[in-house]
Amino acid sequence: MKKIALLGALALSVLSPLAMAEEAKPLRIGIEAAYPPFAYKTPEGNITGFDYDIGNALCEEMQVKCQWIEQEFDGLIPALKVRKFDAVLSSMSITEDRKKSVDFTGKYYSTPAKLAMKAGTAINDPLLDLKGKKVGVQRSSIYDRYASDVFAPAGVEVVRYSSQNEIFLDLQTGRLDATLADSVNIDDGFLKTDAGKGFTFAGPDFTDVKYFGEGQGIAVRKGDAALVDKFNTAIAAIRANGKYQQVQGKYFDFDVYGD
């Protein structure tokens, strides 16, 4: 019996450090830091934004350290699948198409898509009024999928870019007629800046769940139910304890979580 107890104690002494090391491992999170106000760089080169602050609040709630890894948006899911990071927290919409590749938490915010065009442009029926025009979208985004499936067959020229900031530059210089993107990103990242003077929202909100999903969630590898549960518990906790509202107040004067 003494030998069994000794072996048990030895086993625990080996397992405990391993368990502690597992707990101490940082949570690697993929993000595209070119999507203000959700994620962008300060003049000093540091990542900031709503996504970044919410991620840090969630890590604090889960008592783990966030390790942020930058990646262009169209490479986020492939990099997640090859284990470059453990999760993606980068304004990624929860869609049925993406659910084939990754698992999602519940939403942590939800905002509609909009068109931005030169002020004075009337868009009553996008499929008719955009015919023959160039519309910029971010490659591999929900806006790309919608524009490819709906706009392109109606005679709209869809132009794809690696980042939304590049789209804003080409819209400003007249190489594009419009962009389809998240309404908050358009507003904060373009319309409220000097570059966006003379431009405005045009046409309706775009909210078709088939394309625009159920809000923005955190993506993890298929089958990682434990991490999904941890994130969902943490999201609920920071919404209940006021931390979510505190972060939200830094960037928005409305409830970005949505209905």
CSV table of C-alpha atoms in Angstrom, one decimal:
chain,number,residue,atom,x,y,z
A,1,MET,CA,0.0,0.0,0.0
A,2,LYS,CA,2.9,2.3,0.8
A,3,LYS,CA,4.4,1.7,-2.6
A,4,ILE,CA,1.1,2.4,-4.3
A,5,ALA,CA,0.7,5.7,-2.3
A,6,LEU,CA,4.3,6.6,-3.2
A,7,LEU,CA,3.7,5.9,-6.9
A,8,GLY,CA,0.6,8.0,-6.8
A,9,ALA,CA,2.4,10.8,-5.2
A,10,LEU,CA,5.2,10.6,-7.8
A,11,ALA,CA,2.6,10.6,-10.6
A,12,LEU,CA,0.9,13.7,-9.2
A,13,SER,CA,4.3,15.5,-8.8
A,14,VAL,CA,5.0,14.9,-12.5
A,15,LEU,CA,1.5,15.7,-13.7
A,16,SER,CA,1.0,18.9,-11.6
A,17,PRO,CA,3.9,20.8,-13.3
A,18,LEU,CA,2.6,19.6,-16.7
A,19,ALA,CA,-0.9,20.8,-15.9
A,20,MET,CA,0.4,24.1,-14.6
A,21,ALA,CA,2.5,24.6,-17.7
A,22,GLU,CA,-0.6,23.9,-19.8
A,23,GLU,CA,-2.5,26.5,-17.9
A,24,ALA,CA,0.3,29.0,-18.1
A,25,LYS,CA,0.5,28.8,-21.9
A,26,PRO,CA,-0.5,32.0,-23.6
A,27,LEU,CA,-3.6,32.0,-25.8
A,28,ARG,CA,-2.5,32.8,-29.3
A,29,ILE,CA,-5.0,35.0,-31.1
A,30,GLY,CA,-4.9,35.9,-34.8
A,31,ILE,CA,-5.9,39.5,-35.8
A,32,GLU,CA,-5.7,41.8,-38.8
A,33,ALA,CA,-4.6,45.2,-37.5
A,34,ALA,CA,-5.9,47.2,-40.4
A,35,TYR,CA,-9.6,47.6,-39.7
A,36,PRO,CA,-10.4,50.7,-37.6
A,37,PRO,CA,-12.0,51.1,-35.1
A,38,PHE,CA,-11.9,47.4,-34.5
A,39,ALA,CA,-8.2,46.8,-34.9
A,40,TYR,CA,-5.5,49.1,-36.1
A,41,LYS,CA,-2.0,50.4,-35.3
A,42,THR,CA,-1.1,53.4,-33.2
A,43,PRO,CA,1.6,55.8,-34.6
A,44,GLU,CA,4.0,53.9,-32.3
A,45,GLY,CA,3.2,50.7,-34.1
A,46,ASN,CA,1.1,49.1,-31.3
A,47,ILE,CA,-2.2,47.2,-32.0
A,48,THR,CA,-5.3,48.9,-30.6
A,49,GLY,CA,-9.0,48.9,-31.2
A,50,PHE,CA,-12.3,47.4,-30.0
A,51,ASP,CA,-11.4,43.8,-31.1
A,52,TYR,CA,-8.0,44.0,-29.3
A,53,ASP,CA,-9.4,45.5,-26.1
A,54,ILE,CA,-12.3,43.0,-26.0
A,55,GLY,CA,-9.8,40.1,-26.5
A,56,ASN,CA,-7.6,41.3,-23.7
A,57,ALA,CA,-10.7,41.7,-21.4
A,58,LEU,CA,-11.7,38.1,-22.3
A,59,CYS,CA,-8.2,36.8,-21.6
A,60,GLU,CA,-8.1,38.6,-18.3
A,61,GLU,CA,-11.5,37.0,-17.4
A,62,MET,CA,-10.2,33.6,-18.4
A,63,GLN,CA,-7.0,34.2,-16.5
A,64,VAL,CA,-4.7,33.6,-19.5
A,65,LYS,CA,-2.2,35.8,-21.3
A,66,CYS,CA,-3.2,37.0,-24.8
A,67,GLN,CA,-0.5,36.6,-27.5
A,68,TRP,CA,-1.6,38.6,-30.5
A,69,ILE,CA,-0.4,37.4,-33.9
A,70,GLU,CA,-1.0,39.6,-37.0
A,71,GLN,CA,-2.2,38.1,-40.2
A,72,GLU,CA,-3.9,39.4,-43.3
A,73,PHE,CA,-7.7,38.7,-43.2
A,74,ASP,CA,-7.8,36.2,-46.0
A,75,GLY,CA,-5.1,34.1,-44.3
A,76,LEU,CA,-6.7,34.0,-40.8
A,77,ILE,CA,-8.7,30.8,-41.2
A,78,PRO,CA,-5.9,28.9,-43.0
A,79,ALA,CA,-3.4,30.0,-40.3
A,80,LEU,CA,-5.8,28.9,-37.6
A,81,LYS,CA,-6.2,25.5,-39.2
A,82,VAL,CA,-2.4,24.9,-39.3
A,83,ARG,CA,-2.2,25.9,-35.6
A,84,LYS,CA,-0.3,29.2,-36.1
A,85,PHE,CA,-2.7,30.5,-33.4
A,86,ASP,CA,-5.5,29.1,-31.2
A,87,ALA,CA,-8.3,31.5,-32.1
A,88,VAL,CA,-9.2,34.3,-34.5
A,89,LEU,CA,-10.7,37.5,-33.0
A,90,SER,CA,-10.8,39.9,-35.9
A,91,SER,CA,-14.4,41.0,-36.7
A,92,MET,CA,-15.1,37.7,-38.4
A,93,SER,CA,-18.8,37.2,-39.2
A,94,ILE,CA,-20.4,33.9,-38.2
A,95,THR,CA,-21.7,32.4,-41.4
A,96,GLU,CA,-22.8,28.9,-42.5
A,97,ASP,CA,-20.0,28.8,-45.1
A,98,ARG,CA,-17.3,29.5,-42.5
A,99,LYS,CA,-18.8,27.0,-40.1
A,100,LYS,CA,-17.7,24.3,-42.5
A,101,SER,CA,-14.1,25.2,-41.7
A,102,VAL,CA,-14.1,26.5,-38.1
A,103,ASP,CA,-16.2,26.6,-35.0
A,104,PHE,CA,-17.5,29.9,-33.6
A,105,THR,CA,-18.4,31.4,-30.2
A,106,GLY,CA,-21.6,33.4,-29.9
A,107,LYS,CA,-21.4,36.9,-31.3
A,108,TYR,CA,-19.5,39.6,-29.5
A,109,TYR,CA,-20.9,42.4,-31.7
A,110,SER,CA,-23.1,42.9,-34.7
A,111,THR,CA,-23.3,45.8,-37.2
A,112,PRO,CA,-24.8,46.0,-40.7
A,113,ALA,CA,-23.0,46.3,-44.1
A,114,LYS,CA,-23.3,49.5,-46.1
A,115,LEU,CA,-22.2,51.0,-49.4
A,116,ALA,CA,-20.0,54.2,-49.4
A,117,MET,CA,-20.0,56.4,-52.4
A,118,LYS,CA,-19.5,60.0,-53.5
A,119,ALA,CA,-22.0,62.4,-51.8
A,120,GLY,CA,-25.0,63.0,-53.9
A,121,THR,CA,-25.1,59.5,-55.4
A,122,ALA,CA,-28.6,58.0,-55.3
A,123,ILE,CA,-28.8,54.2,-54.8
A,124,ASN,CA,-32.5,53.1,-54.8
A,125,ASP,CA,-32.0,49.6,-56.3
A,126,PRO,CA,-28.3,48.5,-55.9
A,127,LEU,CA,-28.6,45.9,-58.6
A,128,LEU,CA,-29.7,48.5,-61.2
A,129,ASP,CA,-27.9,51.6,-60.0
A,130,LEU,CA,-24.5,49.9,-59.6
A,131,LYS,CA,-24.5,48.3,-63.0
A,132,GLY,CA,-21.3,49.1,-64.8
A,133,LYS,CA,-19.7,50.6,-61.7
A,134,LYS,CA,-16.6,49.4,-59.8
A,135,VAL,CA,-17.2,48.2,-56.2
A,136,GLY,CA,-14.3,47.4,-53.9
A,137,VAL,CA,-14.4,44.6,-51.4
A,138,GLN,CA,-12.0,43.0,-49.0
A,139,ARG,CA,-10.9,39.6,-50.4
A,140,SER,CA,-12.4,36.5,-48.7
A,141,SER,CA,-14.7,38.6,-46.6
A,142,ILE,CA,-18.5,38.3,-46.4
A,143,TYR,CA,-18.7,41.4,-48.5
A,144,ASP,CA,-16.6,39.7,-51.2
A,145,ARG,CA,-19.0,36.7,-51.2
A,146,TYR,CA,-22.1,38.8,-51.4
A,147,ALA,CA,-20.7,41.0,-54.2
A,148,SER,CA,-19.5,38.0,-56.1
A,149,ASP,CA,-22.9,36.2,-55.8
A,150,VAL,CA,-25.3,39.1,-56.1
A,151,PHE,CA,-23.6,42.2,-57.6
A,152,ALA,CA,-21.4,40.6,-60.3
A,153,PRO,CA,-24.2,38.7,-62.1
A,154,ALA,CA,-26.1,42.1,-62.3
A,155,GLY,CA,-23.2,43.6,-64.2
A,156,VAL,CA,-21.3,45.2,-61.3
A,157,GLU,CA,-17.5,45.1,-61.5
A,158,VAL,CA,-16.2,43.6,-58.2
A,159,VAL,CA,-12.6,44.6,-57.4
A,160,ARG,CA,-10.9,42.7,-54.6
A,161,TYR,CA,-8.3,44.0,-52.2
A,162,SER,CA,-6.2,42.5,-49.4
A,163,SER,CA,-7.2,45.3,-46.9
A,164,GLN,CA,-10.1,47.7,-46.5
A,165,ASN,CA,-7.6,50.6,-46.1
A,166,GLU,CA,-6.4,50.0,-49.7
A,167,ILE,CA,-10.1,50.2,-50.9
A,168,PHE,CA,-10.5,53.6,-49.1
A,169,LEU,CA,-7.4,54.9,-50.9
A,170,ASP,CA,-8.7,53.8,-54.3
A,171,LEU,CA,-12.2,55.2,-53.6
A,172,GLN,CA,-10.7,58.5,-52.7
A,173,THR,CA,-8.6,58.7,-55.9
A,174,GLY,CA,-11.6,57.7,-58.1
A,175,ARG,CA,-10.4,54.3,-59.1
A,176,LEU,CA,-13.5,52.9,-57.5
A,177,ASP,CA,-17.1,54.0,-57.5
A,178,ALA,CA,-18.1,52.4,-54.2
A,179,THR,CA,-17.1,50.0,-51.4
A,180,LEU,CA,-19.3,47.5,-49.6
A,181,ALA,CA,-18.1,47.0,-46.0
A,182,ASP,CA,-19.0,47.1,-42.4
A,183,SER,CA,-20.9,50.4,-41.6
A,184,VAL,CA,-18.8,51.2,-38.5
A,185,ASN,CA,-15.5,50.5,-40.3
A,186,ILE,CA,-16.6,52.8,-43.2
A,187,ASP,CA,-17.7,55.5,-40.8
A,188,ASP,CA,-14.7,55.5,-38.5
A,189,GLY,CA,-12.1,54.4,-40.9
A,190,PHE,CA,-13.1,56.7,-43.8
A,191,LEU,CA,-16.1,59.0,-43.6
A,192,LYS,CA,-14.9,60.7,-40.4
A,193,THR,CA,-11.4,61.2,-41.8
A,194,ASP,CA,-10.1,63.9,-44.1
A,195,ALA,CA,-9.8,61.3,-46.9
A,196,GLY,CA,-13.5,60.6,-46.6
A,197,LYS,CA,-14.7,64.2,-47.2
A,198,GLY,CA,-17.2,64.3,-50.0
A,199,PHE,CA,-18.2,60.7,-49.5
A,200,THR,CA,-21.2,59.3,-47.7
A,201,PHE,CA,-23.3,56.1,-47.1
A,202,ALA,CA,-25.5,55.2,-50.0
A,203,GLY,CA,-28.4,52.8,-50.4
A,204,PRO,CA,-29.9,50.3,-47.8
A,205,ASP,CA,-28.4,48.3,-45.0
A,206,PHE,CA,-27.2,44.8,-46.1
A,207,THR,CA,-28.2,42.2,-43.5
A,208,ASP,CA,-29.0,39.0,-45.3
A,209,VAL,CA,-28.1,36.3,-42.8
A,210,LYS,CA,-27.0,33.9,-45.6
A,211,TYR,CA,-24.1,36.2,-46.4
A,212,PHE,CA,-23.7,38.6,-43.5
A,213,GLY,CA,-24.2,36.0,-40.8
A,214,GLU,CA,-25.3,36.2,-37.2
A,215,GLY,CA,-22.9,38.8,-35.9
A,216,GLN,CA,-19.1,38.8,-35.4
A,217,GLY,CA,-17.7,35.9,-33.4
A,218,ILE,CA,-14.4,34.3,-32.3
A,219,ALA,CA,-13.3,31.4,-34.5
A,220,VAL,CA,-11.5,28.3,-33.2
A,221,ARG,CA,-10.4,25.1,-34.8
A,222,LYS,CA,-13.1,22.5,-35.5
A,223,GLY,CA,-13.9,20.4,-32.5
A,224,ASP,CA,-12.4,22.7,-29.9
A,225,ALA,CA,-15.5,22.9,-27.8
A,226,ALA,CA,-13.7,23.5,-24.6
A,227,LEU,CA,-12.2,26.8,-25.9
A,228,VAL,CA,-15.6,27.8,-27.3
A,229,ASP,CA,-17.2,27.3,-23.9
A,230,LYS,CA,-14.4,29.3,-22.2
A,231,PHE,CA,-14.9,32.2,-24.6
A,232,ASN,CA,-18.7,32.1,-24.3
A,233,THR,CA,-18.5,32.1,-20.5
A,234,ALA,CA,-16.1,35.0,-20.6
A,235,ILE,CA,-18.2,37.0,-23.1
A,236,ALA,CA,-21.2,36.6,-20.8
A,237,ALA,CA,-19.1,37.6,-17.8
A,238,ILE,CA,-17.7,40.8,-19.2
A,239,ARG,CA,-21.2,41.9,-20.4
A,240,ALA,CA,-22.5,41.2,-16.9
A,241,ASN,CA,-19.7,42.9,-15.0
A,242,GLY,CA,-19.6,46.1,-17.1
A,243,LYS,CA,-16.2,45.5,-18.7
A,244,TYR,CA,-17.7,45.1,-22.2
A,245,GLN,CA,-19.6,48.4,-21.8
A,246,GLN,CA,-16.4,50.1,-20.6
A,247,VAL,CA,-14.5,49.0,-23.7
A,248,GLN,CA,-17.4,49.8,-26.0
A,249,GLY,CA,-17.6,53.3,-24.6
A,250,LYS,CA,-14.0,54.0,-25.8
A,251,TYR,CA,-15.0,53.5,-29.5
A,252,PHE,CA,-18.8,53.9,-29.9
A,253,ASP,CA,-21.7,56.0,-28.7
A,254,PHE,CA,-24.2,53.2,-29.4
A,255,ASP,CA,-24.6,49.5,-28.4
A,256,VAL,CA,-22.4,47.7,-30.9
A,257,TYR,CA,-23.5,44.3,-29.5
A,258,GLY,CA,-26.8,44.7,-31.4
A,259,ASP,CA,-30.1,43.0,-30.8
